[in-house]
Amino acid sequence: MGLCLSRDNKSKVKKRPPSKRITNHSAAAAGGRGGGGGGGSTRIRSSRKEENLIHEQALAAAILFQQELHNGGASTFDRSTSLRYPSGNSKRNQALNRCSSSRTRSLTDPLLQPHQLINQDIKLDNIETNHFVLVHGGGFGAWCWYKTIALLEEGGYKVTAIDLTGSGIHSFDTNSITSLSQYVEPLIDFFKKLADGEKAILVGHDFGGACISYAMELFPSKVSKAVFIAAAMLTSGQSTLEMFSEKVDSNDLMRQAQIFHYANGNNQPPTSIDFDKSLLKELLFNRSPAKDVALASVSMRPIPFSPVLEKLSLSETKYGSVRRFYIETPEDNAIPIAVQESMIYKSPPESVFHLKGADHSPFFSKPQALNKLLVEISKIP
């Protein structure tokens, strides 16, 4: 969700030490279309087979869950996929087994049976936490992570996908959101309920990068690692609008696609931003499957404008104490790679991963490769 409003003055960039940069070719092959090369067990499934597998797994789990409810709920079922705001009293009472979803799967891989999706005796060795918290970008909702949720949970991870205020199924008028704190309230509520001593890996996409930064400043002891996926990674005193406006001349498509709403009158500042549906695919989903583009076109909601204007206050002792990782999306038409590189240069994270062939929405265009990187980051000591 790059916003293209020009600025006259550009601040000079101070040179920072470079981040560790990783081009994950195997991950790119695992998640992309046309992974290239022939060959038996190394062949990568087509995107259609991959999507069908995920949908079938989710359906199988749902059917089994309904059967258990009908039978009095004899088995324990982890509903972290469907819960947007889990109870703070929930505990990790299952042993989790080693993730296999980070490997390249062959066409001969069998479909997981329903009993394999619950109560798995999987162990994720040597990681600080197995809990991912996914924060969507501007206009998106928790729905956009459905492939990532399925793949991570298949690997034994616990996943919570948040609907920010006025997003997804959260019933609030976007035009009435007046601050970043109001917009991120569901995320803040999650961390308030998270038990002392528990941590999560916080993942933000797009404008969700500013949102997770806000949470990192408030709850640094509860964030194990922070992952920015084509996301706003700001410096203290900077707003998301300022950051995106620095490269205004390089993104005519974004400027053409934006539709501003003025709920308080045309003589007042905008209250929200929407996208021209005819340009949605080219802007956000230029490498994504048609089914996911269709899902997004009926699910996306306007982006509140006030939070985009708000400058973040980030300290080295809190925000700066959290380990940060950045995943670049080189085929991104919404936040071009030049903007991503600029953010990385100004505020270097611990490592940078290059997700080859990914558009602005890698959870759609490169779900397998994205999953592999998230698993890899979770295991970095």
Tab-separated table of C-alpha atoms in Angstrom:
chain	number	residue	atom	x	y	z
A	1	MET	CA	0.000	0.000	0.000
A	2	GLY	CA	2.480	2.628	-1.142
A	3	LEU	CA	0.975	6.105	-0.967
A	4	CYS	CA	2.080	8.524	-3.599
A	5	LEU	CA	1.862	12.063	-2.292
A	6	SER	CA	4.957	14.073	-3.157
A	7	ARG	CA	7.259	15.795	-0.692
A	8	ASP	CA	9.475	18.745	-1.516
A	9	ASN	CA	12.245	18.105	0.997
A	10	LYS	CA	14.118	14.867	1.184
A	11	SER	CA	16.289	14.129	4.161
A	12	LYS	CA	19.848	12.928	3.607
A	13	VAL	CA	20.529	9.280	4.286
A	14	LYS	CA	23.215	8.343	6.761
A	15	LYS	CA	25.308	5.367	5.773
A	16	ARG	CA	24.590	2.300	7.881
A	17	PRO	CA	26.353	-1.065	8.042
A	18	PRO	CA	24.926	-3.506	5.490
A	19	SER	CA	22.540	-6.250	6.537
A	20	LYS	CA	23.180	-9.887	5.904
A	21	ARG	CA	21.475	-10.530	2.547
A	22	ILE	CA	20.192	-13.918	1.528
A	23	THR	CA	18.841	-14.899	-1.873
A	24	ASN	CA	16.981	-18.096	-1.197
A	25	HIS	CA	16.926	-19.816	-4.580
A	26	SER	CA	15.582	-23.079	-3.227
A	27	ALA	CA	12.792	-21.269	-1.442
A	28	ALA	CA	11.991	-19.309	-4.557
A	29	ALA	CA	11.775	-22.521	-6.509
A	30	ALA	CA	9.599	-24.140	-3.888
A	31	GLY	CA	6.987	-21.425	-3.935
A	32	GLY	CA	7.069	-20.138	-7.475
A	33	ARG	CA	5.500	-20.946	-10.729
A	34	GLY	CA	7.743	-22.569	-13.300
A	35	GLY	CA	10.364	-23.752	-10.837
A	36	GLY	CA	12.261	-25.116	-13.833
A	37	GLY	CA	13.995	-28.385	-14.319
A	38	GLY	CA	12.536	-31.816	-14.636
A	39	GLY	CA	12.755	-34.693	-12.572
A	40	GLY	CA	10.892	-37.100	-10.392
A	41	SER	CA	10.949	-36.282	-6.699
A	42	THR	CA	12.476	-32.839	-7.238
A	43	ARG	CA	9.626	-31.644	-9.371
A	44	ILE	CA	7.627	-28.838	-7.764
A	45	ARG	CA	3.868	-29.008	-7.733
A	46	SER	CA	1.886	-26.652	-9.923
A	47	SER	CA	0.158	-23.785	-8.163
A	48	ARG	CA	-3.219	-25.420	-8.838
A	49	LYS	CA	-2.211	-28.674	-7.105
A	50	GLU	CA	-0.713	-26.684	-4.235
A	51	GLU	CA	-3.904	-24.659	-3.753
A	52	ASN	CA	-6.092	-27.736	-4.002
A	53	LEU	CA	-3.984	-29.502	-1.363
A	54	ILE	CA	-4.349	-26.596	1.060
A	55	HIS	CA	-8.101	-26.353	0.466
A	56	GLU	CA	-8.537	-30.126	0.898
A	57	GLN	CA	-6.568	-30.103	4.157
A	58	ALA	CA	-8.643	-27.257	5.537
A	59	LEU	CA	-11.865	-28.999	4.474
A	60	ALA	CA	-10.778	-32.297	6.033
A	61	ALA	CA	-9.947	-30.572	9.302
A	62	ALA	CA	-13.274	-28.726	9.316
A	63	ILE	CA	-15.227	-31.946	8.698
A	64	LEU	CA	-13.410	-33.731	11.515
A	65	PHE	CA	-13.979	-30.825	13.859
A	66	GLN	CA	-17.710	-30.872	13.152
A	67	GLN	CA	-17.750	-34.641	13.800
A	68	GLU	CA	-16.013	-34.161	17.143
A	69	LEU	CA	-18.494	-31.464	18.135
A	70	HIS	CA	-21.357	-33.806	17.233
A	71	ASN	CA	-19.789	-36.551	19.343
A	72	GLY	CA	-19.390	-34.353	22.375
A	73	GLY	CA	-15.948	-32.973	21.624
A	74	ALA	CA	-13.893	-35.966	22.651
A	75	SER	CA	-10.713	-34.738	20.983
A	76	THR	CA	-8.820	-31.513	21.468
A	77	PHE	CA	-8.727	-29.363	18.322
A	78	ASP	CA	-6.453	-26.346	17.907
A	79	ARG	CA	-8.659	-23.665	16.382
A	80	SER	CA	-5.900	-21.086	15.973
A	81	THR	CA	-6.726	-20.723	12.278
A	82	SER	CA	-10.252	-19.513	12.961
A	83	LEU	CA	-9.606	-17.596	16.172
A	84	ARG	CA	-8.738	-13.959	15.534
A	85	TYR	CA	-8.441	-12.986	19.213
A	86	PRO	CA	-7.418	-16.047	21.238
A	87	SER	CA	-7.866	-16.120	24.997
A	88	GLY	CA	-4.887	-15.123	27.048
A	89	ASN	CA	-5.482	-18.254	29.120
A	90	SER	CA	-4.694	-20.583	26.228
A	91	LYS	CA	-1.616	-22.702	26.862
A	92	ARG	CA	0.744	-24.637	24.644
A	93	ASN	CA	-0.128	-28.126	25.891
A	94	GLN	CA	0.940	-30.075	22.842
A	95	ALA	CA	4.349	-31.350	21.884
A	96	LEU	CA	5.053	-30.200	18.342
A	97	ASN	CA	6.994	-32.155	15.808
A	98	ARG	CA	9.696	-31.117	13.336
A	99	CYS	CA	8.494	-29.058	10.436
A	100	SER	CA	8.584	-30.683	7.035
A	101	SER	CA	6.894	-27.913	5.089
A	102	SER	CA	10.152	-26.089	4.405
A	103	ARG	CA	11.319	-28.814	2.036
A	104	THR	CA	10.424	-29.008	-1.657
A	105	ARG	CA	7.529	-31.399	-1.981
A	106	SER	CA	7.043	-33.775	-4.901
A	107	LEU	CA	3.863	-34.517	-6.812
A	108	THR	CA	3.799	-37.901	-5.093
A	109	ASP	CA	3.427	-36.443	-1.592
A	110	PRO	CA	0.215	-37.876	-0.125
A	111	LEU	CA	-2.574	-35.678	1.161
A	112	LEU	CA	-2.462	-35.407	4.934
A	113	GLN	CA	-5.260	-37.323	6.583
A	114	PRO	CA	-7.547	-35.453	9.015
A	115	HIS	CA	-6.074	-37.181	12.091
A	116	GLN	CA	-2.645	-35.885	11.066
A	117	LEU	CA	-3.838	-32.292	11.364
A	118	ILE	CA	-4.602	-32.490	15.085
A	119	ASN	CA	-2.708	-33.639	18.153
A	120	GLN	CA	0.464	-34.214	16.164
A	121	ASP	CA	3.499	-35.368	18.144
A	122	ILE	CA	5.778	-32.930	16.358
A	123	LYS	CA	8.820	-31.302	17.899
A	124	LEU	CA	10.288	-28.037	16.687
A	125	ASP	CA	13.714	-28.264	18.232
A	126	ASN	CA	15.869	-25.363	19.319
A	127	ILE	CA	13.448	-22.514	18.660
A	128	GLU	CA	12.386	-19.880	21.161
A	129	THR	CA	8.726	-19.957	20.157
A	130	ASN	CA	6.515	-21.804	17.692
A	131	HIS	CA	3.818	-19.104	17.671
A	132	PHE	CA	3.451	-16.852	14.609
A	133	VAL	CA	1.280	-13.725	14.741
A	134	LEU	CA	0.372	-12.495	11.253
A	135	VAL	CA	-0.571	-8.848	10.664
A	136	HIS	CA	-2.073	-7.901	7.307
A	137	GLY	CA	-1.376	-4.804	5.240
A	138	GLY	CA	-3.551	-1.836	4.355
A	139	GLY	CA	-6.883	-2.883	2.874
A	140	PHE	CA	-6.263	-6.567	3.554
A	141	GLY	CA	-7.499	-8.704	6.448
A	142	ALA	CA	-6.626	-11.921	8.238
A	143	TRP	CA	-8.189	-13.739	5.263
A	144	CYS	CA	-5.140	-12.999	3.081
A	145	TRP	CA	-2.977	-15.386	5.153
A	146	TYR	CA	-5.083	-18.509	4.553
A	147	LYS	CA	-2.338	-20.364	2.651
A	148	THR	CA	0.369	-19.315	5.109
A	149	ILE	CA	-1.783	-20.409	8.050
A	150	ALA	CA	-2.402	-23.834	6.508
A	151	LEU	CA	1.264	-24.408	5.669
A	152	LEU	CA	2.607	-23.259	9.049
A	153	GLU	CA	0.065	-25.280	11.004
A	154	GLU	CA	0.838	-28.316	8.870
A	155	GLY	CA	4.435	-27.908	10.052
A	156	GLY	CA	3.395	-27.873	13.711
A	157	TYR	CA	3.366	-24.124	14.336
A	158	LYS	CA	0.710	-22.199	16.204
A	159	VAL	CA	-0.696	-19.305	14.156
A	160	THR	CA	-2.802	-16.288	15.043
A	161	ALA	CA	-3.989	-14.001	12.236
A	162	ILE	CA	-5.198	-10.582	13.378
A	163	ASP	CA	-7.940	-8.437	11.854
A	164	LEU	CA	-6.987	-4.835	12.609
A	165	THR	CA	-9.732	-2.309	13.358
A	166	GLY	CA	-12.041	-1.844	10.383
A	167	SER	CA	-10.340	-4.655	8.448
A	168	GLY	CA	-11.442	-8.118	7.395
A	169	ILE	CA	-14.425	-9.154	9.504
A	170	HIS	CA	-13.812	-6.480	12.151
A	171	SER	CA	-17.035	-4.455	12.200
A	172	PHE	CA	-15.937	-0.833	12.361
A	173	ASP	CA	-16.232	2.029	9.903
A	174	THR	CA	-12.803	2.667	8.413
A	175	ASN	CA	-13.601	6.344	7.963
A	176	SER	CA	-14.023	6.701	11.735
A	177	ILE	CA	-10.496	5.559	12.616
A	178	THR	CA	-8.548	8.588	13.808
A	179	SER	CA	-5.221	7.205	15.107
A	180	LEU	CA	-2.708	4.399	14.708
A	181	SER	CA	-3.378	3.239	18.286
A	182	GLN	CA	-7.056	2.785	17.433
A	183	TYR	CA	-6.215	0.912	14.231
A	184	VAL	CA	-3.837	-1.564	15.945
A	185	GLU	CA	-6.008	-2.094	19.037
A	186	PRO	CA	-6.770	-5.780	18.227
A	187	LEU	CA	-3.018	-6.478	18.008
A	188	ILE	CA	-2.367	-4.667	21.280
A	189	ASP	CA	-5.186	-6.624	22.940
A	190	PHE	CA	-3.559	-9.861	21.802
A	191	PHE	CA	-0.230	-8.979	23.437
A	192	LYS	CA	-1.909	-7.793	26.640
A	193	LYS	CA	-3.526	-11.227	26.938
A	194	LEU	CA	-0.362	-13.137	26.083
A	195	ALA	CA	0.933	-14.762	29.264
A	196	ASP	CA	4.096	-13.440	30.870
A	197	GLY	CA	7.102	-15.373	29.626
A	198	GLU	CA	5.438	-16.273	26.326
A	199	LYS	CA	6.712	-14.846	23.051
A	200	ALA	CA	5.569	-14.711	19.435
A	201	ILE	CA	7.182	-14.186	16.050
A	202	LEU	CA	5.515	-11.059	14.713
A	203	VAL	CA	5.004	-10.841	10.939
A	204	GLY	CA	3.832	-7.689	9.167
A	205	HIS	CA	2.965	-7.092	5.520
A	206	ASP	CA	2.709	-3.697	3.799
A	207	PHE	CA	1.312	-1.077	6.238
A	208	GLY	CA	1.296	-3.902	8.776
A	209	GLY	CA	5.021	-3.183	9.132
A	210	ALA	CA	4.244	0.123	10.860
A	211	CYS	CA	1.666	-1.686	13.006
A	212	ILE	CA	4.057	-4.359	14.239
A	213	SER	CA	6.677	-1.649	14.909
A	214	TYR	CA	4.160	0.085	17.173
A	215	ALA	CA	3.596	-3.213	19.039
A	216	MET	CA	7.344	-3.921	19.263
A	217	GLU	CA	7.829	-0.601	21.061
A	218	LEU	CA	5.134	-1.497	23.590
A	219	PHE	CA	5.884	-5.204	24.112
A	220	PRO	CA	9.546	-5.877	23.236
A	221	SER	CA	9.810	-8.703	25.773
A	222	LYS	CA	6.931	-10.572	24.106
A	223	VAL	CA	8.292	-10.430	20.557
A	224	SER	CA	10.879	-13.080	19.743
A	225	LYS	CA	11.516	-11.869	16.192
A	226	ALA	CA	9.873	-9.447	13.772
A	227	VAL	CA	9.524	-10.212	10.075
A	228	PHE	CA	8.730	-7.441	7.579
A	229	ILE	CA	7.296	-8.715	4.281
A	230	ALA	CA	7.304	-5.958	1.641
A	231	ALA	CA	6.424	-3.825	4.634
A	232	ALA	CA	6.843	-0.317	6.004
A	233	MET	CA	9.951	-0.506	8.186
A	234	LEU	CA	10.180	3.051	9.516
A	235	THR	CA	12.684	5.036	11.499
A	236	SER	CA	11.666	6.953	14.619
A	237	GLY	CA	9.854	10.192	13.785
A	238	GLN	CA	8.806	8.955	10.343
A	239	SER	CA	5.283	8.326	9.066
A	240	THR	CA	4.270	5.704	6.526
A	241	LEU	CA	3.148	8.457	4.157
A	242	GLU	CA	6.553	10.156	4.324
A	243	MET	CA	8.382	6.922	3.648
A	244	PHE	CA	6.318	5.967	0.611
A	245	SER	CA	6.275	9.496	-0.789
A	246	GLU	CA	10.054	9.543	-1.161
A	247	LYS	CA	9.805	7.517	-4.373
A	248	VAL	CA	6.651	9.131	-5.710
A	249	ASP	CA	7.990	9.567	-9.240
A	250	SER	CA	8.693	5.856	-9.595
A	251	ASN	CA	5.136	4.648	-9.011
A	252	ASP	CA	2.593	6.141	-11.378
A	253	LEU	CA	0.480	2.985	-11.126
A	254	MET	CA	-0.116	3.526	-7.414
A	255	ARG	CA	-1.131	7.119	-7.990
A	256	GLN	CA	-3.584	6.066	-10.703
A	257	ALA	CA	-5.101	3.307	-8.550
A	258	GLN	CA	-5.767	5.369	-5.409
A	259	ILE	CA	-9.278	6.585	-4.624
A	260	PHE	CA	-9.600	8.953	-1.646
A	261	HIS	CA	-12.757	9.107	0.464
A	262	TYR	CA	-13.811	12.316	2.251
A	263	ALA	CA	-16.374	11.256	4.846
A	264	ASN	CA	-16.031	14.607	6.666
A	265	GLY	CA	-16.507	16.695	3.556
A	266	ASN	CA	-14.415	17.576	0.523
A	267	ASN	CA	-12.894	20.551	2.311
A	268	GLN	CA	-11.444	18.259	4.996
A	269	PRO	CA	-8.522	15.781	4.790
A	270	PRO	CA	-9.265	12.313	3.376
A	271	THR	CA	-10.619	9.757	5.827
A	272	SER	CA	-9.704	6.614	3.886
A	273	ILE	CA	-8.112	5.311	0.724
A	274	ASP	CA	-9.419	2.679	-1.667
A	275	PHE	CA	-8.087	1.117	-4.872
A	276	ASP	CA	-9.528	1.125	-8.370
A	277	LYS	CA	-10.678	-2.475	-8.825
A	278	SER	CA	-9.653	-2.429	-12.494
A	279	LEU	CA	-6.013	-1.837	-11.457
A	280	LEU	CA	-5.974	-4.128	-8.436
A	281	LYS	CA	-4.382	-7.129	-10.166
A	282	GLU	CA	-1.618	-5.129	-11.833
A	283	LEU	CA	-0.832	-3.211	-8.636
A	284	LEU	CA	-0.985	-5.858	-5.901
A	285	PHE	CA	-1.347	-9.276	-7.531
A	286	ASN	CA	0.587	-9.235	-10.815
A	287	ARG	CA	2.063	-12.705	-10.120
A	288	SER	CA	-0.832	-14.160	-8.102
A	289	PRO	CA	-3.389	-16.834	-9.110
A	290	ALA	CA	-6.712	-15.634	-10.502
A	291	LYS	CA	-8.675	-17.262	-7.656
A	292	ASP	CA	-6.778	-15.235	-5.066
A	293	VAL	CA	-7.237	-12.026	-7.028
A	294	ALA	CA	-10.978	-12.722	-7.088
A	295	LEU	CA	-10.959	-13.342	-3.324
A	296	ALA	CA	-9.147	-10.063	-2.702
A	297	SER	CA	-11.411	-8.066	-5.001
A	298	VAL	CA	-14.460	-8.927	-2.874
A	299	SER	CA	-12.691	-8.878	0.511
A	300	MET	CA	-10.495	-5.774	0.576
A	301	ARG	CA	-11.692	-2.736	2.513
A	302	PRO	CA	-10.597	0.924	2.508
A	303	ILE	CA	-7.418	1.909	4.346
A	304	PRO	CA	-7.832	4.469	7.173
A	305	PHE	CA	-5.925	7.632	6.322
A	306	SER	CA	-5.090	9.075	9.750
A	307	PRO	CA	-2.840	6.168	10.855
A	308	VAL	CA	-0.831	6.539	7.642
A	309	LEU	CA	-0.045	10.144	8.595
A	310	GLU	CA	1.084	9.319	12.129
A	311	LYS	CA	4.791	9.502	12.977
A	312	LEU	CA	6.170	6.581	14.964
A	313	SER	CA	8.161	7.029	18.151
A	314	LEU	CA	10.628	4.138	18.300
A	315	SER	CA	13.397	3.706	20.873
A	316	GLU	CA	16.600	1.699	20.670
A	317	THR	CA	15.967	0.152	24.091
A	318	LYS	CA	12.530	-1.228	23.154
A	319	TYR	CA	11.864	-1.441	19.407
A	320	GLY	CA	15.605	-1.629	18.757
A	321	SER	CA	16.030	-4.630	21.051
A	322	VAL	CA	13.837	-6.871	18.866
A	323	ARG	CA	15.532	-8.905	16.145
A	324	ARG	CA	14.288	-7.789	12.722
A	325	PHE	CA	14.246	-9.617	9.377
A	326	TYR	CA	13.123	-8.303	5.991
A	327	ILE	CA	11.699	-10.283	3.054
A	328	GLU	CA	11.989	-8.399	-0.247
A	329	THR	CA	9.484	-8.863	-3.077
A	330	PRO	CA	11.309	-7.906	-6.289
A	331	GLU	CA	8.281	-8.001	-8.634
A	332	ASP	CA	6.317	-5.636	-6.369
A	333	ASN	CA	4.358	-2.885	-8.144
A	334	ALA	CA	2.903	-1.387	-4.948
A	335	ILE	CA	6.078	-0.967	-2.882
A	336	PRO	CA	8.806	-1.117	-5.547
A	337	ILE	CA	12.068	-2.811	-4.699
A	338	ALA	CA	13.801	0.605	-4.699
A	339	VAL	CA	11.579	1.711	-1.800
A	340	GLN	CA	12.216	-1.542	0.058
A	341	GLU	CA	15.977	-1.141	-0.433
A	342	SER	CA	15.795	2.428	0.833
A	343	MET	CA	14.084	1.336	4.058
A	344	ILE	CA	16.609	-1.448	4.562
A	345	TYR	CA	19.506	0.969	4.026
A	346	LYS	CA	18.200	3.479	6.565
A	347	SER	CA	17.336	0.922	9.240
A	348	PRO	CA	19.272	-2.288	8.571
A	349	PRO	CA	17.671	-5.474	9.916
A	350	GLU	CA	19.608	-8.532	10.999
A	351	SER	CA	19.079	-10.305	7.658
A	352	VAL	CA	17.424	-9.609	4.325
A	353	PHE	CA	15.799	-12.379	2.280
A	354	HIS	CA	15.141	-11.964	-1.439
A	355	LEU	CA	11.962	-13.825	-2.463
A	356	LYS	CA	12.571	-14.265	-6.166
A	357	GLY	CA	9.547	-13.779	-8.414
A	358	ALA	CA	7.248	-12.504	-5.642
A	359	ASP	CA	4.739	-9.723	-6.229
A	360	HIS	CA	3.384	-7.481	-3.455
A	361	SER	CA	1.342	-10.400	-2.083
A	362	PRO	CA	3.735	-13.345	-1.690
A	363	PHE	CA	1.221	-15.193	0.504
A	364	PHE	CA	-0.661	-15.653	-2.800
A	365	SER	CA	2.086	-15.635	-5.441
A	366	LYS	CA	4.783	-17.582	-3.561
A	367	PRO	CA	3.113	-19.335	-0.597
A	368	GLN	CA	5.508	-22.302	-0.429
A	369	ALA	CA	8.627	-20.141	-0.697
A	370	LEU	CA	7.283	-17.660	1.855
A	371	ASN	CA	6.480	-20.496	4.256
A	372	LYS	CA	9.985	-21.874	3.860
A	373	LEU	CA	11.521	-18.495	4.723
A	374	LEU	CA	9.296	-18.041	7.780
A	375	VAL	CA	10.241	-21.492	9.044
A	376	GLU	CA	13.910	-20.730	8.363
A	377	ILE	CA	13.720	-17.443	10.271
A	378	SER	CA	11.998	-19.158	13.204
A	379	LYS	CA	14.957	-21.541	13.490
A	380	ILE	CA	17.701	-18.898	13.372
A	381	PRO	CA	19.375	-19.100	16.814
